[in-house]
Amino acid sequence: MENNLIISKGKVIAIVGNLVEAVADGPLIQNGICFFLHNGKEIMGEVIKTQGNKAYAQVFETTRGFRTGIEVFFSGHMLEVSLGPGMLTRNYDGLQNDLDKMEGMFLEPGARTFPLDKESVWPFTPLAETGQKVIAGDWLGEVPEYHVQHKIMAPFKLEGEYKLSWIAEKGEHKITDIVARLTNDEGEEIEVNMIQTWPVKLPITVYREKRRPGTLFETGIRVIDTMNPILEGGTGFIPGPFGSGKTVLQHALAKQAAADVVIIAACGERANEVVEIFTEFPHLDDPRTGRKLVERTVIIANTSNMPVAAREASVYTAMTIAEYYRAMGLKTLLLADSTSRWAQALREMSNRMEELPGPDAFPMDLSAIIANYYSRAGFTVQNNGKSGSITFIGTVSPAGGNLLEPVTEATKKVARCFFALSQNRADSKRYPAIDPIESYSKYLEYDEYISFAKQEIDENWIEKIDFVKNFMISGQEINEQINILGDDGVPVEYHETFWKAELIDFAILQQDAFDDIDCNTPPDRQRYMMDKVIKIVQTDFGFDDFNRVRNFFKRVINLFKQMNYSEFNSEKFSAYENELDQIINLKTVEV
Amino acid sequence: MKPGAFQKIYCRLTNITKATCTLEAEGVGYEEMAYVQGRAAQVVKIAGNKVTLQIFEGTEGLRNDAEIIFTGKTPMLPLSEHMNGRFFDAFGQPIDGLIAVEGRAYPIGGPSVNPVRRKQPSELIATGIAGIDLNNTLVSGQKIPFFTDPDQPYNQVLALIALRAKVDKIILGGMGLTRDDYLFFKNTFEQGYGESKIIGFINTTDKSPVERLLIPDMALAAAEHFAVEKNEKVLVLLTDMTQYANALSIVANRMDQIPSKDSMPGSLYSDLSKIYEKAVQFPDGGNITILAVTTLSGGDITHAVPDNTGYITEGQLFLRRSPEVNKVIIDPFRSLSRLKQLVIGKVTRKDHPQVMNAAIRLYADAANSKTKLENGFELSDYDRRVLLFAEDYSRNILAIDVKLETNEMLDETWKLFGKYMTEDEAGMKQEFVDLYWNVKQIV
Ligand SMILES: Nc1ncnc2c1ncn2[C@@H]1O[C@H](COP(=O)(O)OP(=O)(O)O)[C@@H](O)[C@H]1O
Ligand SMILES: [Mg+2]
């Protein structure tokens, strides 16, 4: 608690759960941060409602032992994060405390740690010249942070135009050193170091424009890249009942996606899942740069046993850090697992405040809150013409697996990609369980993507996707008919169509996230396999017996699986491919 | 309970409901323990000088001029080595007729482990049951419930696993346990030589439901003590967590909270995760594994309790009777151990993941063939073979009463593949097929 920022004091008068009511002796700020003095510690909270001189605060930690009369200090600012070089590889809690700096095995109440390192020295290179005009977000200099040229930017809070009156020369600096001075026409001078602070609930908007996404954001996951592509700066969400593979999918995205920086918000989910990231990422390589994954990753861990109010903060903290890296012209991927836990945190607070509840007791403005959050993602062009992006993918955990619930519905309105995980597919181990028929990517309709796909992937790419999608629908319809009428009750061609849809499913849609090779399919391999599958699907084999159809396609599918498990174009791969080509040729000749 | 030097005493209740009472008091701490007419109570709300207490034993017969003593402390549990083999109630008082345990008092429901201090679980816990070891491998530090209808022998299965598991301590948290089941556990553990390492915290059905709310925190405070201070491997059994949740809803209702789905409080997810997230692997070797029971009504897993549980725990084990072979099995569908990939094919044989998945896929095919059969369609040759496969698989591998080593489970499954399927139908990585397909000949 910095004393100069305290705008009033107060005393606690009521406590229920983590909602605390206090009377203040001075001004209050909505969403202002406050500190409760309890057992010699400062416990942090946020004012979420004011009424006269009364403040209702949600406390970010346990209120166990709180009494009426304890002192509270109200600060003049909202919840802020500190932004600067050195965030990559770090593990923060929802309030951006550096978890590695915390002492002891357990998270003790009132423990706070600074998110950056004030001691390390960074080799600073100026990017701007004295005399130059500067507005908020302009790049003044840079320091190398692993593979990223971390831009030191004019403060985001800067209002109006300034002139760069001094900039440090190339040399070593700590983040607290002054590296630039700015002056405006009124002669006001601002000193700039390498730390910025920013209130997490407000978007960082230091860009010239936000554009519609147009380029593919590669994830290495076939059912996404090929069938339901997400674009750079795009949004998507993954709803699914428990155990359907939301987290495995998000981890796969974090590992393989073509991003410069990956921000993972573990929001109200299992601690062991973040432990998995802590354990694996330092050893795994970024498939594109060959650097360790941990070096491009920031983790915001507010697991389910950590305080509920900080859970809400965690998604905003993560978004703000993503916006900060985007402003440097970087391709950032933001993942949040699970946004439903954040919505539930809002519900818990709203209920404690005895607000009039909306559907399923969620707050009335839930859908506005979700829409507002998703709108912070996007593809931006900075003032200097450089572009950056935040691609955001959140998971949703619908109660009872029923998608007709407020969080899923509100999210569906704003996210452009819908990766619906199906219980049936998960039960039959068809992973990833992304439903091929329910799921969609609105980007397939974007002219920007259509021309990108034509140029960069294949002249007829969109048509091919349509063909495969429609084929999956026919496959499903025929499967239903076979179930009703029996194997003998439908023509043999029906069986052929059904098994061709199965082939698409097994060869393209299904992908083993735990296999070193199959887990990640680069675009050229995806295109190659797509063509190979389509060719078989379009061949008329003219079977005369449904048992033969099944045996034939089981064989074909098996060979495709072996190919997927083999390195692309390796000897092994070619051997399986040859065998496949042979049995296909044999069959076509036979007819 | 005699008042101590700093304890405050009052004698006027302004309001009494079924589970709570309210009085005017000063300087009371949130979540502080108190005694109202000798009954244990806890502060759940403070508004000005109005303090609301939750009375664990219920409020029947409470006088509004009852003596109210505030202890000045949040709930504590005395812990020591002398607890082995002992059974206690929700307040930590002995229920086995022996004297109370002396020990240092530790707060219950304490802070969370810093996630960066956790270690990734990696030790397999073998149970001899294929539904677990083969298909849903259990790992120490894991938290996983049985999802079961009330008529299944879930407590027997729990006891069986506890006795087979190689752990240093078993802590039983019984909530809404019938006296019969309590005695079943006590006898089973005594006979199974488990006595020296078992500790029980039991709320039986003859006690107030609200008392149950203390059981998980008691059991887990004890578990944390032994896992952190003594580096022990602790297995915590929590049965039945649905009964726990019901008690939560009773209290929420009395406190006029807006219920969300299935009359459960909106905070159910947070309430349950605080318990389950105590499962942990500590860096110094100690760990806490939680094996729980969530009873279902009519197999409905969309009910708020199993639903929220599934979102919190690291998988779930569906206990059901297989009508084909009339044996209790852990259902291969819907059952899941999320930590299994940390050990299968790594600690266990390399073919484990593929064998597991292939068998379950065939089992799913068998379910489809069965539907066909029930709808009166003619079965194909494949349908017939896959049905036979599924029957053998249930009877000789999955049934709870079959006890096998993991390698035996794998070999047996390979035998069934060989007996009923072609290599293409099993659809596994060729390297394993080359290695194991011929196991069938050793029949
Ligand atoms: N792509 C996949 N490949 C193989 N197994 C998977 C895959 N996705 C999920 N699983 C299995 O399903 C389990 C649950 O997945 P998870 O992502 O944790 O589910 P959710 O987050 O939806 O509850 C995993 O532990 C794993 O066993
Ligand atoms: Mg998950």
PDB file of N, CA, C and O and ligand atoms in Angstrom, chain A residues 247 269-270 273 337, chain B residues 338, ligand 2:
ATOM      1  N   THR A 247      -9.374 -28.777 -21.736  1.00  0.00           N
ATOM      2  CA  THR A 247      -8.051 -28.383 -21.251  1.00  0.00           C
ATOM      3  C   THR A 247      -6.943 -28.993 -22.104  1.00  0.00           C
ATOM      4  O   THR A 247      -5.966 -28.311 -22.428  1.00  0.00           O
ATOM      5  N   GLU A 269      -9.689 -23.362 -12.338  1.00  0.00           N
ATOM      6  CA  GLU A 269      -9.671 -24.795 -12.629  1.00  0.00           C
ATOM      7  C   GLU A 269      -8.599 -25.475 -11.770  1.00  0.00           C
ATOM      8  O   GLU A 269      -8.128 -24.915 -10.794  1.00  0.00           O
ATOM      9  N   ARG A 270      -8.227 -26.680 -12.154  1.00  0.00           N
ATOM     10  CA  ARG A 270      -7.380 -27.499 -11.295  1.00  0.00           C
ATOM     11  C   ARG A 270      -5.930 -27.028 -11.212  1.00  0.00           C
ATOM     12  O   ARG A 270      -5.331 -26.694 -12.230  1.00  0.00           O
ATOM     13  N   GLU A 273      -3.339 -28.948 -13.289  1.00  0.00           N
ATOM     14  CA  GLU A 273      -3.240 -28.639 -14.723  1.00  0.00           C
ATOM     15  C   GLU A 273      -2.209 -27.556 -14.991  1.00  0.00           C
ATOM     16  O   GLU A 273      -1.560 -27.562 -16.037  1.00  0.00           O
ATOM     17  N   ASP A 337      -9.069 -20.712 -19.367  1.00  0.00           N
ATOM     18  CA  ASP A 337      -9.716 -21.976 -19.013  1.00  0.00           C
ATOM     19  C   ASP A 337     -10.072 -21.901 -17.536  1.00  0.00           C
ATOM     20  O   ASP A 337      -9.202 -21.943 -16.709  1.00  0.00           O
TER      21      ASP A 337
ATOM     22  N   ARG B 338      -7.978 -38.456 -15.270  1.00  0.00           N
ATOM     23  CA  ARG B 338      -7.280 -37.435 -16.039  1.00  0.00           C
ATOM     24  C   ARG B 338      -5.776 -37.489 -15.839  1.00  0.00           C
ATOM     25  O   ARG B 338      -5.044 -36.865 -16.573  1.00  0.00           O
TER      26      ARG B 338
HETATM   27 MG    MG C   2     -10.600 -28.704 -18.094  1.00  0.00          MG
END
